[in-house]
Tab-separated table of C-alpha atoms in Angstrom:
chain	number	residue	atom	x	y	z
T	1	UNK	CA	17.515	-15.217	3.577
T	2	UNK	CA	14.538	-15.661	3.095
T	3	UNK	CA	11.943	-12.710	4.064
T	4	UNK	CA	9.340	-15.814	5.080
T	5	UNK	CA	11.415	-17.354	7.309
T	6	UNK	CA	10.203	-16.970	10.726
T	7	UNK	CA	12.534	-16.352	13.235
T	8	UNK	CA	12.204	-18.051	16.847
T	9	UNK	CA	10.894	-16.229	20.188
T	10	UNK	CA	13.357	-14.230	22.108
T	11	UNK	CA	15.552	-11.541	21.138
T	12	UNK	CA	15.610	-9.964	17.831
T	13	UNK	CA	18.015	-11.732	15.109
T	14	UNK	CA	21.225	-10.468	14.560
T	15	UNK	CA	20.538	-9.360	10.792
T	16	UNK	CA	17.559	-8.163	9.343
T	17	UNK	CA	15.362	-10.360	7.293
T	18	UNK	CA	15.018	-9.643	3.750
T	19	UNK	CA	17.187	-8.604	1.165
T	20	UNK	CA	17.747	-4.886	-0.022
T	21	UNK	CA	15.242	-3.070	-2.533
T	22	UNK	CA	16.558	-1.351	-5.436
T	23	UNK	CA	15.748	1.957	-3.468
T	24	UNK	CA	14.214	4.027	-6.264
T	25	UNK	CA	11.972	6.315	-4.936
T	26	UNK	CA	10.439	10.495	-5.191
T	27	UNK	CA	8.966	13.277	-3.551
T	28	UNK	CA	5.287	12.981	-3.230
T	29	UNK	CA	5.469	9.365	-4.834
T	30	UNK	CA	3.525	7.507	-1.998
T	31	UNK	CA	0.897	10.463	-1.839
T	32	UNK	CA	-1.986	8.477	-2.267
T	33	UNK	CA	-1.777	5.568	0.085
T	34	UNK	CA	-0.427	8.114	2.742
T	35	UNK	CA	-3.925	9.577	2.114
T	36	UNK	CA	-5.752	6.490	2.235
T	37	UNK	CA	-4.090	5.554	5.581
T	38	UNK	CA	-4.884	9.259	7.109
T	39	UNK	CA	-8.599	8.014	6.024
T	40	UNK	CA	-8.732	4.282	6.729
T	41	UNK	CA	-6.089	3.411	9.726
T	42	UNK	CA	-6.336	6.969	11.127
T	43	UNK	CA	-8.991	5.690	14.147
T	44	UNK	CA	-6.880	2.516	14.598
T	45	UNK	CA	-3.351	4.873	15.403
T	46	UNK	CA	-6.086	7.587	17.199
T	47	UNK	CA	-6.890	4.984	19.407
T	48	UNK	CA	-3.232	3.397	20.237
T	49	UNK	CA	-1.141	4.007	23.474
T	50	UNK	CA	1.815	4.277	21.185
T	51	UNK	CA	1.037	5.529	17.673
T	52	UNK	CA	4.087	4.421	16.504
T	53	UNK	CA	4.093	3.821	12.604
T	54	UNK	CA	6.972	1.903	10.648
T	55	UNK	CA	8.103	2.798	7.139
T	56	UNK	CA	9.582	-0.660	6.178
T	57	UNK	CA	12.401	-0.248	3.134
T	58	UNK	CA	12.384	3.413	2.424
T	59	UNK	CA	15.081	3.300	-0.352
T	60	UNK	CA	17.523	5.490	-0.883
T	61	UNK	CA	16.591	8.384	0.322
T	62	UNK	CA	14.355	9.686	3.677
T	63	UNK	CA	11.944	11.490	1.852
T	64	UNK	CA	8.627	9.271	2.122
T	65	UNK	CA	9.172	8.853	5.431
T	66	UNK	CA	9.370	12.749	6.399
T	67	UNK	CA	6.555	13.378	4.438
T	68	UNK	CA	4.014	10.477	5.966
T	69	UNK	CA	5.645	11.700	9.199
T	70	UNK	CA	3.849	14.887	8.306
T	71	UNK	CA	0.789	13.589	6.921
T	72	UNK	CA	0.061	11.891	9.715
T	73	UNK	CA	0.814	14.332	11.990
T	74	UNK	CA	-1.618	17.163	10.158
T	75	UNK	CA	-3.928	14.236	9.567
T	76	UNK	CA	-4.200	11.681	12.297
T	77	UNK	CA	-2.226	13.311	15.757
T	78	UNK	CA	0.576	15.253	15.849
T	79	UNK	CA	2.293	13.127	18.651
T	80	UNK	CA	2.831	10.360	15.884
T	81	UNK	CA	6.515	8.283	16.071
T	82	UNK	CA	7.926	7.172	12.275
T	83	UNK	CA	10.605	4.865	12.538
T	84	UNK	CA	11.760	4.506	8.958
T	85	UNK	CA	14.089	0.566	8.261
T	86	UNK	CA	16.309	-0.556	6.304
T	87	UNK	CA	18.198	-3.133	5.336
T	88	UNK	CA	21.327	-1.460	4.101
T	89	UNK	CA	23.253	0.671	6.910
T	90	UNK	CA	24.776	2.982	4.367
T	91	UNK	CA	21.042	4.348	3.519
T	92	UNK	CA	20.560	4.642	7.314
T	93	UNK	CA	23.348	6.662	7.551
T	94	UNK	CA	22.372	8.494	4.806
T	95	UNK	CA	18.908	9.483	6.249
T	96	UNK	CA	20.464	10.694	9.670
T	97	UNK	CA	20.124	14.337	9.054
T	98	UNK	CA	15.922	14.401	8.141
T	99	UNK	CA	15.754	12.576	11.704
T	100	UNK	CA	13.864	14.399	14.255
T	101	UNK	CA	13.763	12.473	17.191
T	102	UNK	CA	11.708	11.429	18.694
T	103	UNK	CA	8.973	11.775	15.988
T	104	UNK	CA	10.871	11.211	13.491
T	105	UNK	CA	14.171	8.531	13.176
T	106	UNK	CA	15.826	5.836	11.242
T	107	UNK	CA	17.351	2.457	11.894
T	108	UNK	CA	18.206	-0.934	10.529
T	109	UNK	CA	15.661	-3.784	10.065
T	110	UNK	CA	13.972	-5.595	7.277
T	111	UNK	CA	10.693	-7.536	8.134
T	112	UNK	CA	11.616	-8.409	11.615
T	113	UNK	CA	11.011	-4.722	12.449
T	114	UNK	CA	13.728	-4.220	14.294
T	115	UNK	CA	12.453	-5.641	17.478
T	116	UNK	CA	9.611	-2.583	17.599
T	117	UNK	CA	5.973	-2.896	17.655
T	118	UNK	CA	3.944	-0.784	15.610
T	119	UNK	CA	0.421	-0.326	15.182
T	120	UNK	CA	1.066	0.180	11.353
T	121	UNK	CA	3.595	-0.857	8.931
T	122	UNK	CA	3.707	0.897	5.547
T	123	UNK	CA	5.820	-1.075	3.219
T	124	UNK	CA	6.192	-0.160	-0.205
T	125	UNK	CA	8.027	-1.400	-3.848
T	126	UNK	CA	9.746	-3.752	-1.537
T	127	UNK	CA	8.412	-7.295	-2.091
T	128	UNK	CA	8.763	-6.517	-6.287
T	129	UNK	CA	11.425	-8.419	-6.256
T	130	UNK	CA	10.480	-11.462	-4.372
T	131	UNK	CA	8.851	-14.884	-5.781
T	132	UNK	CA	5.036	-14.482	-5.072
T	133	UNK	CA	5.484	-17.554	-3.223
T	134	UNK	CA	7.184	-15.783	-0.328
T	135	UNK	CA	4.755	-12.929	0.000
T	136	UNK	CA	2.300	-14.667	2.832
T	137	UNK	CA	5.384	-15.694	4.811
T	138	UNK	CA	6.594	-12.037	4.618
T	139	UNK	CA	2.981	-10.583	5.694
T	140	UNK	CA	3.060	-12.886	8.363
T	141	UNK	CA	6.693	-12.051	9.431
T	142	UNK	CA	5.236	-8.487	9.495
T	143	UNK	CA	1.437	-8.854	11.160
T	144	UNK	CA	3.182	-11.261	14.094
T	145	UNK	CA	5.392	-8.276	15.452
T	146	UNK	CA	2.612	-6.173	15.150
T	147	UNK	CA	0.981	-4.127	18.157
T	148	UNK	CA	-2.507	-5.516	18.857
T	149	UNK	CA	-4.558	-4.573	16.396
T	150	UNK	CA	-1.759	-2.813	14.456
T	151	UNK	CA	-1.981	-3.289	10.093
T	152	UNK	CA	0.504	-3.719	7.459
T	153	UNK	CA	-0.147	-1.796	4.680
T	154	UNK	CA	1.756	-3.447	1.583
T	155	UNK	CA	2.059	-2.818	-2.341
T	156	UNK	CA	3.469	-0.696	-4.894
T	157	UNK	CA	3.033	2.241	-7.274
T	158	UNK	CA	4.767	3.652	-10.540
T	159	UNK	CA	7.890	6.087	-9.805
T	160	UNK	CA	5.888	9.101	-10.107
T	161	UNK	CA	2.985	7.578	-7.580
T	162	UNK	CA	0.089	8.198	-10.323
T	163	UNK	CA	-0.945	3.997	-10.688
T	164	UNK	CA	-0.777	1.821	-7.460
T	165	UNK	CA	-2.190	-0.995	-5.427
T	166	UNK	CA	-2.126	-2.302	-1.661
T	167	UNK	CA	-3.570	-4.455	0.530
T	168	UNK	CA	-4.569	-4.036	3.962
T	169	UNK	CA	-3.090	-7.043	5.897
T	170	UNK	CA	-3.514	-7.683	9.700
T	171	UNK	CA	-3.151	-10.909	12.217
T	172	UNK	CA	-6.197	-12.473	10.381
T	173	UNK	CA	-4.386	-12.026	6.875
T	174	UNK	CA	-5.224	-10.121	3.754
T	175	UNK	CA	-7.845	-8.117	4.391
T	176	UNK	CA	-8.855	-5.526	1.318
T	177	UNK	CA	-7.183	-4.752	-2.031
T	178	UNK	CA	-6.973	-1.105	-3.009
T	179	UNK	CA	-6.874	0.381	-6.458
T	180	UNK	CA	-5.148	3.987	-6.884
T	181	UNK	CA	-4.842	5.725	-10.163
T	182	UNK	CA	-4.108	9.780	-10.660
T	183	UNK	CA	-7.232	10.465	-12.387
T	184	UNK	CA	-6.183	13.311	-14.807
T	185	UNK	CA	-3.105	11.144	-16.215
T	186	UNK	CA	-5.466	7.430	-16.308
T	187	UNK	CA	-6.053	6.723	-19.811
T	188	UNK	CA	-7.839	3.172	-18.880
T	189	UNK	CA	-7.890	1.199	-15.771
T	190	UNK	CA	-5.885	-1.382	-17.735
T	191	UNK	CA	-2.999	0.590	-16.945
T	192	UNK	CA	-3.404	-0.441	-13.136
T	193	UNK	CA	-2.055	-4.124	-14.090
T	194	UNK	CA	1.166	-3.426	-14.456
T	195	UNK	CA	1.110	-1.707	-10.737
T	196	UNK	CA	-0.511	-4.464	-9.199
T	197	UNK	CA	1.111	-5.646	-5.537
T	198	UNK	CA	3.296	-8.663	-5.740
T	199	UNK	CA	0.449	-11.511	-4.912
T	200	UNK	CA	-1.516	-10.513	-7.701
T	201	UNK	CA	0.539	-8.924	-10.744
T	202	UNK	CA	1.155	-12.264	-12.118
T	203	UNK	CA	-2.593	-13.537	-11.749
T	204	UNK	CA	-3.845	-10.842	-14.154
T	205	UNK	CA	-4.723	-13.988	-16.767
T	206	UNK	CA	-7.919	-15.553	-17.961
T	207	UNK	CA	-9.606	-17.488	-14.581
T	208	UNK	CA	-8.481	-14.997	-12.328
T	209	UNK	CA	-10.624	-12.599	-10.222
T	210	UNK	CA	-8.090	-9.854	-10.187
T	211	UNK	CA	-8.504	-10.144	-14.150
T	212	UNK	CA	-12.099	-10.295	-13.957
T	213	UNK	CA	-12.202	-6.857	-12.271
T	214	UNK	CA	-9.749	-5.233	-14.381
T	215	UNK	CA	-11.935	-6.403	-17.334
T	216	UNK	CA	-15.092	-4.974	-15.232
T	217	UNK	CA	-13.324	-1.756	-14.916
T	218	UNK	CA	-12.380	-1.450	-17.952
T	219	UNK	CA	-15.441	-1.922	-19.361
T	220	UNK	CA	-17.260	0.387	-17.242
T	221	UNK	CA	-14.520	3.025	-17.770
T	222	UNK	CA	-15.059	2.878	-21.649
T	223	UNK	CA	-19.174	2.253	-21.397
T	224	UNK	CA	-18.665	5.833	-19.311
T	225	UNK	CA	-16.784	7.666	-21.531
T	226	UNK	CA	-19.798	10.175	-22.562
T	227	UNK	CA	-18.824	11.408	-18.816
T	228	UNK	CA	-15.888	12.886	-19.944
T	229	UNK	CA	-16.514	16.435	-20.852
T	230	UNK	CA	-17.186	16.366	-17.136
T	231	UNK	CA	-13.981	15.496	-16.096
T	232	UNK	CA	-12.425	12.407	-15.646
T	233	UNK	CA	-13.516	12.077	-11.919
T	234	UNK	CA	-16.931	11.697	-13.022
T	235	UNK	CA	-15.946	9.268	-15.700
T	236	UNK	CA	-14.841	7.223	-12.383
T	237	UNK	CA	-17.207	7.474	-10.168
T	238	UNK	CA	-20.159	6.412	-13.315
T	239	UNK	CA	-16.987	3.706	-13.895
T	240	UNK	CA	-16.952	2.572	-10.272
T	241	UNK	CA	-20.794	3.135	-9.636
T	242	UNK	CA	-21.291	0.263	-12.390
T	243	UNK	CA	-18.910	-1.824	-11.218
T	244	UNK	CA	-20.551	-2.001	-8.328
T	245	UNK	CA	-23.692	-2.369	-9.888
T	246	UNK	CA	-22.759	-5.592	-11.597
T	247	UNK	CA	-21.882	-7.442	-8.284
T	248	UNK	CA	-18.544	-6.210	-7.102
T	249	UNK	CA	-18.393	-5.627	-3.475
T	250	UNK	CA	-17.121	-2.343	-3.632
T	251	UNK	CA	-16.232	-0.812	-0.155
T	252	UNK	CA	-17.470	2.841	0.669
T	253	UNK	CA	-19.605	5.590	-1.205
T	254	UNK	CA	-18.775	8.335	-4.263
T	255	UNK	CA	-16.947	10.243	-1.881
T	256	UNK	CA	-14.464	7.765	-1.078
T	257	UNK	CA	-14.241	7.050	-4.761
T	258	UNK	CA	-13.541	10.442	-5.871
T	259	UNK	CA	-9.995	10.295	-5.429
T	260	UNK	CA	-9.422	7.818	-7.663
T	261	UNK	CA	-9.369	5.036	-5.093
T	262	UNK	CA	-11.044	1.641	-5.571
T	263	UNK	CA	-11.405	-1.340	-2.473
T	264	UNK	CA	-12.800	-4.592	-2.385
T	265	UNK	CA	-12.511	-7.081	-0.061
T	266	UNK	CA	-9.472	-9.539	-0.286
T	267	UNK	CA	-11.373	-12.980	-1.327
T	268	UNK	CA	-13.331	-10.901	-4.505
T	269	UNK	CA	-9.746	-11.006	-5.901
T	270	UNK	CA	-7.561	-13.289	-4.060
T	271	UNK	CA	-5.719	-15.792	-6.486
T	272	UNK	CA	-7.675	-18.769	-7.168
């Protein structure tokens, strides 16, 4: 089935929509968007009756969702709720024992969300395998069994979590695109291509805006490379600083750069 196709009112459907991931995953690999939702989403789940928090297709093992459980406990509030889905009952099964209700559990759902409404879905390396033509219909699957105000919070990363991308979706639609790297392993921004989220890797080609900004980044990134007896975060920031410079709307100052991080609003790169 499927994960666009948008189920009726009522009850919630008897299978869950989607097919399931390949399930690869590692300790520590989603490290850097947990960060960036501590930062960015951490008012919006502050603010919510129920902070309750979704980790949609968490592979083959638990371990991504116990550790944003614990991020965003330390980080955000410690009465946080992380209901980790997936498709495939045998990994449910599997994830039983890291449960630790009621903060912490597991069930079965795909982009339904298992009947619950979150304030914030993190879903990861899951729509990889789906035609880019199905990726609005599954954000909007997502964003419609939302909480009020709740975000989904979709894209993917390399298996070790140093290169990734993800955009910040809500009712509205897309909303920002954000650029990760691991700065002490980046050898060029190029790199960040290959890591793209589904509705942009395959619009990295001439006449594109994501490709524009790669190019811009790029650029900057080798135009800064006297910076690098510095360290490579300073290499960045000059990178990002002239990025900026040139007419990118880059969101937030140096110290929200200094991570590594890069966000622009979605329609600077949305596919043309």
């Amino acid at each position: 089935m499927s994960p666009g196709r948008r189920p009726g009112t009522g009850a919630a459907p008897a299978r869950p929509l989607g097919v399931v991931t390949r399930g690869t995953t590692n300790p520590n690999r989603l490290r850097r968007v947990d960060n960036w939702i501590v930062e960015n989403c951490g008012d919006l789940l502050r603010a919510a009756g129920d902070p309750l928090v979704v980790d949609l297709g968490y592979g083959s093992t638990p371990v991504t969702a116990v550790e944003l459980r614990a991020r965003l406990a330390a980080g955000v509030r410690p009465d946080v709720r992380v209901v980790g889905l997936e498709i495939d009952p045998v990994r449910v099964a599997a994830a039983a024992p890291a449960a630790d209700p009621p903060w912490l559990t597991f069930a079965r759902g795909g982009f339904e969300l298992g009947g619950l409404r979150p304030s914030l879905v993190r879903a990861f390396n899951v729509l990889r395998q789906y035609d880019e033509s199905e990726v609005a219909d599954a954000w909007r699957t997502v964003t419609d069994r939302l909480a009020p105000g709740g975000v989904l919070v979709e894209g993917t990363c390399d298996e070790l979590g140093r290169l990734g991308g993800w955009v910040r979706v809500d009712a509205e639609g897309p909303r920002t695109l954000t650029l990760a790297a691991k700065l002490t392993t980046l050898q060029s921004p190029a790199e960040l291509a290959e890591r793209l989220p589904k509705a942009l890797i395959h619009r990295n080609v001439p006449g594109e805006r994501i490709h524009d900004l790669l190019r811009a980044l790029d650029d900057a990134w080798r135009s800064a490379a006297g910076y690098a007896p510095f360290g490579p975060r300073q290499r960045w920031l000059r990178a990002v600083s002239a990025v900026r410079a040139a007419g990118w709307p880059v969101i937030g100052r140096p110290h929200h750069w200094r991570h590594g991080h890069l966000t622009l609003p979605w329609p600077a790169v949305s596919p043309r």
